[in-house]
JSON list of C-alpha atoms in Angstrom, two decimals:
[
{"chain": "Q", "resi": 1, "resn": "UNK", "atom": "CA", "xyz": [112.77, 109.60, 120.84]},
{"chain": "Q", "resi": 2, "resn": "UNK", "atom": "CA", "xyz": [111.75, 106.63, 118.75]},
{"chain": "Q", "resi": 3, "resn": "UNK", "atom": "CA", "xyz": [114.64, 104.36, 118.09]},
{"chain": "Q", "resi": 4, "resn": "UNK", "atom": "CA", "xyz": [114.81, 101.79, 115.32]},
{"chain": "Q", "resi": 5, "resn": "UNK", "atom": "CA", "xyz": [118.11, 99.96, 115.12]},
{"chain": "Q", "resi": 6, "resn": "UNK", "atom": "CA", "xyz": [119.48, 97.48, 112.63]},
{"chain": "Q", "resi": 7, "resn": "UNK", "atom": "CA", "xyz": [122.10, 94.88, 113.43]},
{"chain": "Q", "resi": 8, "resn": "UNK", "atom": "CA", "xyz": [124.66, 95.93, 110.80]},
{"chain": "Q", "resi": 9, "resn": "UNK", "atom": "CA", "xyz": [125.37, 99.03, 108.72]},
{"chain": "Q", "resi": 10, "resn": "UNK", "atom": "CA", "xyz": [127.44, 97.11, 106.17]},
{"chain": "Q", "resi": 11, "resn": "UNK", "atom": "CA", "xyz": [127.44, 93.42, 105.34]},
{"chain": "Q", "resi": 12, "resn": "UNK", "atom": "CA", "xyz": [129.31, 91.41, 102.71]},
{"chain": "Q", "resi": 13, "resn": "UNK", "atom": "CA", "xyz": [128.15, 87.87, 101.99]},
{"chain": "Q", "resi": 14, "resn": "UNK", "atom": "CA", "xyz": [128.84, 85.23, 99.40]},
{"chain": "Q", "resi": 15, "resn": "UNK", "atom": "CA", "xyz": [126.34, 83.85, 96.91]},
{"chain": "Q", "resi": 16, "resn": "UNK", "atom": "CA", "xyz": [124.35, 81.00, 98.46]},
{"chain": "Q", "resi": 17, "resn": "UNK", "atom": "CA", "xyz": [124.89, 82.05, 102.07]},
{"chain": "Q", "resi": 18, "resn": "UNK", "atom": "CA", "xyz": [121.98, 82.40, 104.47]},
{"chain": "Q", "resi": 19, "resn": "UNK", "atom": "CA", "xyz": [121.75, 86.00, 105.65]},
{"chain": "Q", "resi": 20, "resn": "UNK", "atom": "CA", "xyz": [119.95, 87.40, 108.69]},
{"chain": "Q", "resi": 21, "resn": "UNK", "atom": "CA", "xyz": [119.13, 91.09, 109.03]},
{"chain": "Q", "resi": 22, "resn": "UNK", "atom": "CA", "xyz": [117.81, 92.13, 112.42]},
{"chain": "Q", "resi": 23, "resn": "UNK", "atom": "CA", "xyz": [115.67, 95.12, 113.33]},
{"chain": "Q", "resi": 24, "resn": "UNK", "atom": "CA", "xyz": [114.66, 96.28, 116.80]},
{"chain": "Q", "resi": 25, "resn": "UNK", "atom": "CA", "xyz": [112.29, 99.11, 117.77]},
{"chain": "Q", "resi": 26, "resn": "UNK", "atom": "CA", "xyz": [111.77, 100.47, 121.25]},
{"chain": "Q", "resi": 27, "resn": "UNK", "atom": "CA", "xyz": [108.38, 102.20, 120.91]},
{"chain": "Q", "resi": 28, "resn": "UNK", "atom": "CA", "xyz": [106.05, 99.21, 121.28]},
{"chain": "Q", "resi": 29, "resn": "UNK", "atom": "CA", "xyz": [104.87, 99.72, 117.70]},
{"chain": "Q", "resi": 30, "resn": "UNK", "atom": "CA", "xyz": [102.43, 97.21, 116.26]},
{"chain": "Q", "resi": 31, "resn": "UNK", "atom": "CA", "xyz": [103.68, 97.32, 112.68]},
{"chain": "Q", "resi": 32, "resn": "UNK", "atom": "CA", "xyz": [107.12, 96.60, 111.32]},
{"chain": "Q", "resi": 33, "resn": "UNK", "atom": "CA", "xyz": [108.32, 96.68, 107.73]},
{"chain": "Q", "resi": 34, "resn": "UNK", "atom": "CA", "xyz": [111.26, 95.65, 105.60]},
{"chain": "Q", "resi": 35, "resn": "UNK", "atom": "CA", "xyz": [112.08, 97.64, 102.46]},
{"chain": "Q", "resi": 36, "resn": "UNK", "atom": "CA", "xyz": [114.85, 97.54, 99.95]},
{"chain": "Q", "resi": 37, "resn": "UNK", "atom": "CA", "xyz": [116.10, 100.75, 98.40]},
{"chain": "Q", "resi": 38, "resn": "UNK", "atom": "CA", "xyz": [117.67, 100.80, 94.95]},
{"chain": "Q", "resi": 39, "resn": "UNK", "atom": "CA", "xyz": [118.60, 103.88, 92.89]},
{"chain": "Q", "resi": 40, "resn": "UNK", "atom": "CA", "xyz": [115.75, 104.97, 90.67]},
{"chain": "Q", "resi": 41, "resn": "UNK", "atom": "CA", "xyz": [113.33, 102.47, 92.21]},
{"chain": "Q", "resi": 42, "resn": "UNK", "atom": "CA", "xyz": [112.55, 104.15, 95.51]},
{"chain": "Q", "resi": 43, "resn": "UNK", "atom": "CA", "xyz": [111.65, 102.06, 98.53]},
{"chain": "Q", "resi": 44, "resn": "UNK", "atom": "CA", "xyz": [109.95, 98.76, 97.80]},
{"chain": "Q", "resi": 45, "resn": "UNK", "atom": "CA", "xyz": [108.17, 96.77, 100.46]},
{"chain": "Q", "resi": 46, "resn": "UNK", "atom": "CA", "xyz": [109.45, 93.23, 100.98]},
{"chain": "Q", "resi": 47, "resn": "UNK", "atom": "CA", "xyz": [107.43, 92.08, 104.00]},
{"chain": "Q", "resi": 48, "resn": "UNK", "atom": "CA", "xyz": [105.23, 93.61, 106.64]},
{"chain": "Q", "resi": 49, "resn": "UNK", "atom": "CA", "xyz": [104.18, 92.42, 110.11]},
{"chain": "Q", "resi": 50, "resn": "UNK", "atom": "CA", "xyz": [101.23, 93.81, 112.06]},
{"chain": "Q", "resi": 51, "resn": "UNK", "atom": "CA", "xyz": [101.61, 91.61, 115.12]},
{"chain": "Q", "resi": 52, "resn": "UNK", "atom": "CA", "xyz": [103.84, 89.01, 116.68]},
{"chain": "Q", "resi": 53, "resn": "UNK", "atom": "CA", "xyz": [104.06, 85.91, 114.46]},
{"chain": "Q", "resi": 54, "resn": "UNK", "atom": "CA", "xyz": [101.97, 87.64, 111.79]},
{"chain": "Q", "resi": 55, "resn": "UNK", "atom": "CA", "xyz": [103.39, 88.59, 108.41]},
{"chain": "Q", "resi": 56, "resn": "UNK", "atom": "CA", "xyz": [102.23, 89.72, 105.01]},
{"chain": "Q", "resi": 57, "resn": "UNK", "atom": "CA", "xyz": [104.03, 89.75, 101.70]},
{"chain": "Q", "resi": 58, "resn": "UNK", "atom": "CA", "xyz": [104.86, 93.10, 100.24]},
{"chain": "Q", "resi": 59, "resn": "UNK", "atom": "CA", "xyz": [105.58, 93.90, 96.62]},
{"chain": "Q", "resi": 60, "resn": "UNK", "atom": "CA", "xyz": [108.85, 91.94, 96.23]},
{"chain": "Q", "resi": 61, "resn": "UNK", "atom": "CA", "xyz": [108.88, 88.97, 98.67]},
{"chain": "Q", "resi": 62, "resn": "UNK", "atom": "CA", "xyz": [110.58, 86.47, 96.37]},
{"chain": "Q", "resi": 63, "resn": "UNK", "atom": "CA", "xyz": [113.83, 85.18, 97.82]},
{"chain": "Q", "resi": 64, "resn": "UNK", "atom": "CA", "xyz": [113.09, 86.55, 101.30]},
{"chain": "Q", "resi": 65, "resn": "UNK", "atom": "CA", "xyz": [111.38, 85.38, 104.46]},
{"chain": "Q", "resi": 66, "resn": "UNK", "atom": "CA", "xyz": [110.75, 87.08, 107.81]},
{"chain": "Q", "resi": 67, "resn": "UNK", "atom": "CA", "xyz": [110.34, 86.25, 111.45]},
{"chain": "Q", "resi": 68, "resn": "UNK", "atom": "CA", "xyz": [108.66, 88.15, 114.26]},
{"chain": "Q", "resi": 69, "resn": "UNK", "atom": "CA", "xyz": [108.83, 86.22, 117.52]},
{"chain": "Q", "resi": 70, "resn": "UNK", "atom": "CA", "xyz": [108.77, 89.30, 119.76]},
{"chain": "Q", "resi": 71, "resn": "UNK", "atom": "CA", "xyz": [106.93, 92.57, 119.25]},
{"chain": "Q", "resi": 72, "resn": "UNK", "atom": "CA", "xyz": [110.09, 94.68, 119.18]},
{"chain": "Q", "resi": 73, "resn": "UNK", "atom": "CA", "xyz": [112.11, 92.51, 116.78]},
{"chain": "Q", "resi": 74, "resn": "UNK", "atom": "CA", "xyz": [111.61, 91.80, 113.07]},
{"chain": "Q", "resi": 75, "resn": "UNK", "atom": "CA", "xyz": [114.12, 89.73, 111.14]},
{"chain": "Q", "resi": 76, "resn": "UNK", "atom": "CA", "xyz": [114.63, 89.51, 107.39]},
{"chain": "Q", "resi": 77, "resn": "UNK", "atom": "CA", "xyz": [116.11, 86.29, 106.09]},
{"chain": "Q", "resi": 78, "resn": "UNK", "atom": "CA", "xyz": [117.73, 85.68, 102.74]},
{"chain": "Q", "resi": 79, "resn": "UNK", "atom": "CA", "xyz": [117.64, 81.88, 102.48]},
{"chain": "Q", "resi": 80, "resn": "UNK", "atom": "CA", "xyz": [120.25, 81.72, 99.73]},
{"chain": "Q", "resi": 81, "resn": "UNK", "atom": "CA", "xyz": [121.75, 85.09, 98.91]},
{"chain": "Q", "resi": 82, "resn": "UNK", "atom": "CA", "xyz": [122.13, 86.05, 95.27]},
{"chain": "Q", "resi": 83, "resn": "UNK", "atom": "CA", "xyz": [123.95, 88.94, 93.64]},
{"chain": "Q", "resi": 84, "resn": "UNK", "atom": "CA", "xyz": [120.66, 90.60, 92.65]},
{"chain": "Q", "resi": 85, "resn": "UNK", "atom": "CA", "xyz": [119.91, 90.99, 96.36]},
{"chain": "Q", "resi": 86, "resn": "UNK", "atom": "CA", "xyz": [122.79, 93.44, 96.73]},
{"chain": "Q", "resi": 87, "resn": "UNK", "atom": "CA", "xyz": [120.99, 96.53, 98.00]},
{"chain": "Q", "resi": 88, "resn": "UNK", "atom": "CA", "xyz": [120.25, 98.87, 100.89]},
{"chain": "Q", "resi": 89, "resn": "UNK", "atom": "CA", "xyz": [117.76, 97.31, 103.33]},
{"chain": "Q", "resi": 90, "resn": "UNK", "atom": "CA", "xyz": [115.67, 99.55, 105.53]},
{"chain": "Q", "resi": 91, "resn": "UNK", "atom": "CA", "xyz": [113.53, 98.52, 108.46]},
{"chain": "Q", "resi": 92, "resn": "UNK", "atom": "CA", "xyz": [110.66, 100.70, 109.71]},
{"chain": "Q", "resi": 93, "resn": "UNK", "atom": "CA", "xyz": [107.98, 100.61, 112.39]},
{"chain": "Q", "resi": 94, "resn": "UNK", "atom": "CA", "xyz": [104.78, 102.49, 113.25]},
{"chain": "Q", "resi": 95, "resn": "UNK", "atom": "CA", "xyz": [101.41, 102.38, 114.87]},
{"chain": "Q", "resi": 96, "resn": "UNK", "atom": "CA", "xyz": [98.42, 102.21, 112.55]},
{"chain": "Q", "resi": 97, "resn": "UNK", "atom": "CA", "xyz": [98.38, 104.85, 109.81]},
{"chain": "Q", "resi": 98, "resn": "UNK", "atom": "CA", "xyz": [100.95, 107.02, 111.45]},
{"chain": "Q", "resi": 99, "resn": "UNK", "atom": "CA", "xyz": [104.50, 108.04, 110.71]},
{"chain": "Q", "resi": 100, "resn": "UNK", "atom": "CA", "xyz": [106.86, 105.23, 109.82]},
{"chain": "Q", "resi": 101, "resn": "UNK", "atom": "CA", "xyz": [110.19, 105.47, 111.65]},
{"chain": "Q", "resi": 102, "resn": "UNK", "atom": "CA", "xyz": [113.12, 104.08, 109.75]},
{"chain": "Q", "resi": 103, "resn": "UNK", "atom": "CA", "xyz": [116.28, 102.39, 110.91]},
{"chain": "Q", "resi": 104, "resn": "UNK", "atom": "CA", "xyz": [119.69, 103.50, 109.63]},
{"chain": "Q", "resi": 105, "resn": "UNK", "atom": "CA", "xyz": [119.78, 100.84, 106.92]},
{"chain": "Q", "resi": 106, "resn": "UNK", "atom": "CA", "xyz": [122.01, 97.87, 106.12]},
{"chain": "Q", "resi": 107, "resn": "UNK", "atom": "CA", "xyz": [124.01, 97.98, 102.93]},
{"chain": "Q", "resi": 108, "resn": "UNK", "atom": "CA", "xyz": [124.30, 94.37, 101.82]},
{"chain": "Q", "resi": 109, "resn": "UNK", "atom": "CA", "xyz": [126.75, 93.28, 99.16]},
{"chain": "Q", "resi": 110, "resn": "UNK", "atom": "CA", "xyz": [126.51, 89.74, 97.80]},
{"chain": "Q", "resi": 111, "resn": "UNK", "atom": "CA", "xyz": [129.57, 88.60, 95.88]},
{"chain": "Y", "resi": 1, "resn": "UNK", "atom": "CA", "xyz": [98.31, 97.07, 91.05]},
{"chain": "Y", "resi": 2, "resn": "UNK", "atom": "CA", "xyz": [98.90, 100.06, 93.27]},
{"chain": "Y", "resi": 3, "resn": "UNK", "atom": "CA", "xyz": [101.33, 102.57, 91.90]},
{"chain": "Y", "resi": 4, "resn": "UNK", "atom": "CA", "xyz": [102.76, 105.96, 92.78]},
{"chain": "Y", "resi": 5, "resn": "UNK", "atom": "CA", "xyz": [104.46, 108.01, 90.09]},
{"chain": "Y", "resi": 6, "resn": "UNK", "atom": "CA", "xyz": [106.78, 110.84, 91.13]},
{"chain": "Y", "resi": 7, "resn": "UNK", "atom": "CA", "xyz": [108.21, 113.66, 89.00]},
{"chain": "Y", "resi": 8, "resn": "UNK", "atom": "CA", "xyz": [110.73, 115.01, 88.39]},
{"chain": "Y", "resi": 9, "resn": "UNK", "atom": "CA", "xyz": [113.49, 112.54, 89.24]},
{"chain": "Y", "resi": 10, "resn": "UNK", "atom": "CA", "xyz": [116.00, 115.38, 89.65]},
{"chain": "Y", "resi": 11, "resn": "UNK", "atom": "CA", "xyz": [115.45, 119.05, 90.36]},
{"chain": "Y", "resi": 12, "resn": "UNK", "atom": "CA", "xyz": [118.02, 121.82, 90.59]},
{"chain": "Y", "resi": 13, "resn": "UNK", "atom": "CA", "xyz": [117.09, 125.25, 91.93]},
{"chain": "Y", "resi": 14, "resn": "UNK", "atom": "CA", "xyz": [118.86, 128.39, 93.03]},
{"chain": "Y", "resi": 15, "resn": "UNK", "atom": "CA", "xyz": [118.81, 129.20, 96.72]},
{"chain": "Y", "resi": 16, "resn": "UNK", "atom": "CA", "xyz": [115.70, 131.22, 97.50]},
{"chain": "Y", "resi": 17, "resn": "UNK", "atom": "CA", "xyz": [113.65, 129.81, 94.64]},
{"chain": "Y", "resi": 18, "resn": "UNK", "atom": "CA", "xyz": [110.69, 127.46, 95.08]},
{"chain": "Y", "resi": 19, "resn": "UNK", "atom": "CA", "xyz": [110.67, 123.74, 94.36]},
{"chain": "Y", "resi": 20, "resn": "UNK", "atom": "CA", "xyz": [107.66, 121.62, 93.47]},
{"chain": "Y", "resi": 21, "resn": "UNK", "atom": "CA", "xyz": [107.52, 117.83, 93.35]},
{"chain": "Y", "resi": 22, "resn": "UNK", "atom": "CA", "xyz": [104.44, 116.04, 92.02]},
{"chain": "Y", "resi": 23, "resn": "UNK", "atom": "CA", "xyz": [103.04, 112.57, 92.61]},
{"chain": "Y", "resi": 24, "resn": "UNK", "atom": "CA", "xyz": [100.08, 110.65, 91.25]},
{"chain": "Y", "resi": 25, "resn": "UNK", "atom": "CA", "xyz": [98.59, 107.51, 92.74]},
{"chain": "Y", "resi": 26, "resn": "UNK", "atom": "CA", "xyz": [96.34, 104.77, 91.46]},
{"chain": "Y", "resi": 27, "resn": "UNK", "atom": "CA", "xyz": [94.38, 103.48, 94.47]},
{"chain": "Y", "resi": 28, "resn": "UNK", "atom": "CA", "xyz": [91.32, 105.67, 94.99]},
{"chain": "Y", "resi": 29, "resn": "UNK", "atom": "CA", "xyz": [90.96, 104.22, 98.50]},
{"chain": "Y", "resi": 30, "resn": "UNK", "atom": "CA", "xyz": [94.23, 105.80, 99.66]},
{"chain": "Y", "resi": 31, "resn": "UNK", "atom": "CA", "xyz": [93.67, 108.29, 102.46]},
{"chain": "Y", "resi": 32, "resn": "UNK", "atom": "CA", "xyz": [97.11, 109.07, 103.83]},
{"chain": "Y", "resi": 33, "resn": "UNK", "atom": "CA", "xyz": [99.95, 110.72, 101.90]},
{"chain": "Y", "resi": 34, "resn": "UNK", "atom": "CA", "xyz": [103.29, 111.31, 103.65]},
{"chain": "Y", "resi": 35, "resn": "UNK", "atom": "CA", "xyz": [106.46, 112.91, 102.32]},
{"chain": "Y", "resi": 36, "resn": "UNK", "atom": "CA", "xyz": [109.89, 111.74, 103.45]},
{"chain": "Y", "resi": 37, "resn": "UNK", "atom": "CA", "xyz": [113.25, 113.46, 103.15]},
{"chain": "Y", "resi": 38, "resn": "UNK", "atom": "CA", "xyz": [116.43, 111.42, 102.95]},
{"chain": "Y", "resi": 39, "resn": "UNK", "atom": "CA", "xyz": [119.73, 113.24, 103.30]},
{"chain": "Y", "resi": 40, "resn": "UNK", "atom": "CA", "xyz": [122.84, 111.59, 101.94]},
{"chain": "Y", "resi": 41, "resn": "UNK", "atom": "CA", "xyz": [123.80, 108.57, 104.04]},
{"chain": "Y", "resi": 42, "resn": "UNK", "atom": "CA", "xyz": [120.88, 109.00, 106.42]},
{"chain": "Y", "resi": 43, "resn": "UNK", "atom": "CA", "xyz": [117.53, 107.35, 107.00]},
{"chain": "Y", "resi": 44, "resn": "UNK", "atom": "CA", "xyz": [114.29, 108.71, 105.48]},
{"chain": "Y", "resi": 45, "resn": "UNK", "atom": "CA", "xyz": [112.43, 111.03, 107.83]},
{"chain": "Y", "resi": 46, "resn": "UNK", "atom": "CA", "xyz": [108.87, 112.29, 107.64]},
{"chain": "Y", "resi": 47, "resn": "UNK", "atom": "CA", "xyz": [108.65, 116.00, 106.85]},
{"chain": "Y", "resi": 48, "resn": "UNK", "atom": "CA", "xyz": [104.93, 116.46, 106.27]},
{"chain": "Y", "resi": 49, "resn": "UNK", "atom": "CA", "xyz": [101.84, 114.38, 105.65]},
{"chain": "Y", "resi": 50, "resn": "UNK", "atom": "CA", "xyz": [98.25, 114.95, 104.59]},
{"chain": "Y", "resi": 51, "resn": "UNK", "atom": "CA", "xyz": [95.06, 113.00, 104.99]},
{"chain": "Y", "resi": 52, "resn": "UNK", "atom": "CA", "xyz": [92.25, 112.94, 102.49]},
{"chain": "Y", "resi": 53, "resn": "UNK", "atom": "CA", "xyz": [89.91, 115.12, 104.51]},
{"chain": "Y", "resi": 54, "resn": "UNK", "atom": "CA", "xyz": [92.15, 118.17, 103.86]},
{"chain": "Y", "resi": 55, "resn": "UNK", "atom": "CA", "xyz": [93.26, 119.74, 100.59]},
{"chain": "Y", "resi": 56, "resn": "UNK", "atom": "CA", "xyz": [96.34, 121.58, 101.81]},
{"chain": "Y", "resi": 57, "resn": "UNK", "atom": "CA", "xyz": [98.67, 121.58, 104.78]},
{"chain": "Y", "resi": 58, "resn": "UNK", "atom": "CA", "xyz": [101.55, 123.93, 105.58]},
{"chain": "Y", "resi": 59, "resn": "UNK", "atom": "CA", "xyz": [104.50, 123.78, 107.94]},
{"chain": "Y", "resi": 60, "resn": "UNK", "atom": "CA", "xyz": [106.73, 126.83, 107.69]},
{"chain": "Y", "resi": 61, "resn": "UNK", "atom": "CA", "xyz": [108.43, 126.68, 104.27]},
{"chain": "Y", "resi": 62, "resn": "UNK", "atom": "CA", "xyz": [106.89, 123.39, 103.16]},
{"chain": "Y", "resi": 63, "resn": "UNK", "atom": "CA", "xyz": [103.35, 122.68, 102.03]},
{"chain": "Y", "resi": 64, "resn": "UNK", "atom": "CA", "xyz": [101.51, 119.76, 100.56]},
{"chain": "Y", "resi": 65, "resn": "UNK", "atom": "CA", "xyz": [98.40, 119.90, 98.38]},
{"chain": "Y", "resi": 66, "resn": "UNK", "atom": "CA", "xyz": [96.07, 117.03, 97.60]},
{"chain": "Y", "resi": 67, "resn": "UNK", "atom": "CA", "xyz": [93.56, 116.64, 94.78]},
{"chain": "Y", "resi": 68, "resn": "UNK", "atom": "CA", "xyz": [91.63, 113.41, 95.44]},
{"chain": "Y", "resi": 69, "resn": "UNK", "atom": "CA", "xyz": [89.53, 113.71, 92.32]},
{"chain": "Y", "resi": 70, "resn": "UNK", "atom": "CA", "xyz": [92.59, 113.80, 90.09]},
{"chain": "Y", "resi": 71, "resn": "UNK", "atom": "CA", "xyz": [94.54, 111.46, 92.43]},
{"chain": "Y", "resi": 72, "resn": "UNK", "atom": "CA", "xyz": [97.57, 113.66, 92.71]},
{"chain": "Y", "resi": 73, "resn": "UNK", "atom": "CA", "xyz": [99.43, 115.45, 95.45]},
{"chain": "Y", "resi": 74, "resn": "UNK", "atom": "CA", "xyz": [102.38, 117.82, 95.49]},
{"chain": "Y", "resi": 75, "resn": "UNK", "atom": "CA", "xyz": [105.14, 119.05, 97.77]},
{"chain": "Y", "resi": 76, "resn": "UNK", "atom": "CA", "xyz": [106.02, 122.73, 97.67]},
{"chain": "Y", "resi": 77, "resn": "UNK", "atom": "CA", "xyz": [109.18, 124.11, 99.25]},
{"chain": "Y", "resi": 78, "resn": "UNK", "atom": "CA", "xyz": [109.52, 127.90, 99.28]},
{"chain": "Y", "resi": 79, "resn": "UNK", "atom": "CA", "xyz": [112.66, 129.96, 99.87]},
{"chain": "Y", "resi": 80, "resn": "UNK", "atom": "CA", "xyz": [114.86, 126.93, 99.37]},
{"chain": "Y", "resi": 81, "resn": "UNK", "atom": "CA", "xyz": [118.12, 126.65, 101.27]},
{"chain": "Y", "resi": 82, "resn": "UNK", "atom": "CA", "xyz": [121.19, 124.45, 100.67]},
{"chain": "Y", "resi": 83, "resn": "UNK", "atom": "CA", "xyz": [120.16, 122.23, 103.59]},
{"chain": "Y", "resi": 84, "resn": "UNK", "atom": "CA", "xyz": [117.00, 121.34, 101.65]},
{"chain": "Y", "resi": 85, "resn": "UNK", "atom": "CA", "xyz": [119.22, 119.35, 99.27]},
{"chain": "Y", "resi": 86, "resn": "UNK", "atom": "CA", "xyz": [118.20, 115.70, 99.65]},
{"chain": "Y", "resi": 87, "resn": "UNK", "atom": "CA", "xyz": [116.12, 112.98, 98.06]},
{"chain": "Y", "resi": 88, "resn": "UNK", "atom": "CA", "xyz": [112.38, 113.39, 98.64]},
{"chain": "Y", "resi": 89, "resn": "UNK", "atom": "CA", "xyz": [109.92, 110.49, 98.51]},
{"chain": "Y", "resi": 90, "resn": "UNK", "atom": "CA", "xyz": [106.17, 110.72, 98.30]},
{"chain": "Y", "resi": 91, "resn": "UNK", "atom": "CA", "xyz": [104.02, 107.81, 99.42]},
{"chain": "Y", "resi": 92, "resn": "UNK", "atom": "CA", "xyz": [100.40, 106.71, 99.48]},
{"chain": "Y", "resi": 93, "resn": "UNK", "atom": "CA", "xyz": [98.83, 104.34, 101.96]},
{"chain": "Y", "resi": 94, "resn": "UNK", "atom": "CA", "xyz": [97.06, 101.27, 100.63]},
{"chain": "Y", "resi": 95, "resn": "UNK", "atom": "CA", "xyz": [95.45, 98.18, 102.19]},
{"chain": "Y", "resi": 96, "resn": "UNK", "atom": "CA", "xyz": [95.65, 99.84, 105.59]},
{"chain": "Y", "resi": 97, "resn": "UNK", "atom": "CA", "xyz": [99.05, 100.60, 107.10]},
{"chain": "Y", "resi": 98, "resn": "UNK", "atom": "CA", "xyz": [101.12, 99.80, 104.02]},
{"chain": "Y", "resi": 99, "resn": "UNK", "atom": "CA", "xyz": [102.79, 102.55, 102.05]},
{"chain": "Y", "resi": 100, "resn": "UNK", "atom": "CA", "xyz": [103.76, 102.50, 98.42]},
{"chain": "Y", "resi": 101, "resn": "UNK", "atom": "CA", "xyz": [106.55, 104.95, 97.68]},
{"chain": "Y", "resi": 102, "resn": "UNK", "atom": "CA", "xyz": [107.38, 107.01, 94.63]},
{"chain": "Y", "resi": 103, "resn": "UNK", "atom": "CA", "xyz": [110.78, 106.59, 93.03]},
{"chain": "Y", "resi": 104, "resn": "UNK", "atom": "CA", "xyz": [112.21, 109.72, 94.62]},
{"chain": "Y", "resi": 105, "resn": "UNK", "atom": "CA", "xyz": [113.29, 113.22, 93.57]},
{"chain": "Y", "resi": 106, "resn": "UNK", "atom": "CA", "xyz": [116.85, 114.36, 94.06]},
{"chain": "Y", "resi": 107, "resn": "UNK", "atom": "CA", "xyz": [116.69, 118.06, 94.91]},
{"chain": "Y", "resi": 108, "resn": "UNK", "atom": "CA", "xyz": [119.84, 120.17, 94.66]},
{"chain": "Y", "resi": 109, "resn": "UNK", "atom": "CA", "xyz": [119.80, 123.74, 95.93]},
{"chain": "Y", "resi": 110, "resn": "UNK", "atom": "CA", "xyz": [122.70, 125.82, 94.68]},
{"chain": "Y", "resi": 111, "resn": "UNK", "atom": "CA", "xyz": [123.93, 128.77, 96.76]}
]
């Protein structure tokens, strides 16, 4: 079974804090993704990585950065958290043009 | 830019009835169209997908149809059951390997 794990299910941070969200997949997938999910807006792509140290901006990259130092791990970084970044964050991975496997999600609250 | 519109946003049906969810997309180069189901508190999971070289695909009670000329695709669930209650997302691939998701349809099946 494909396994995509995320470091936290729930996270509460203060405005201005630096926040790290970690994602690990165990299927040797090339591609990894970070989405945020908000009611009525669906899943929106923040960043995408197709190889180690490679990254591409998605549809809403502002206020976020990413890091992929190892193939199995993809980190999302909020440099200075703001209240409008309160959301559900989902990580996913796949091989080219095939099913994306999602992690369980991290519900981040910024106060 | 690329866009996927999904309708309706909510759908209520009686157990045993059929449910249809429709999506339209903007990028004529899209060739891969997956559907994901997200149960309450769980991660999205792929339920069916279709590629542009086929017009219809079935898997037991679910089917997907694709009309590339009109740039729309639909999910059909027959003989609905309470366990079909969930949020369903359509998606279209663009720029190779990236998916753009619809805003989701909350399906409720009443016994």
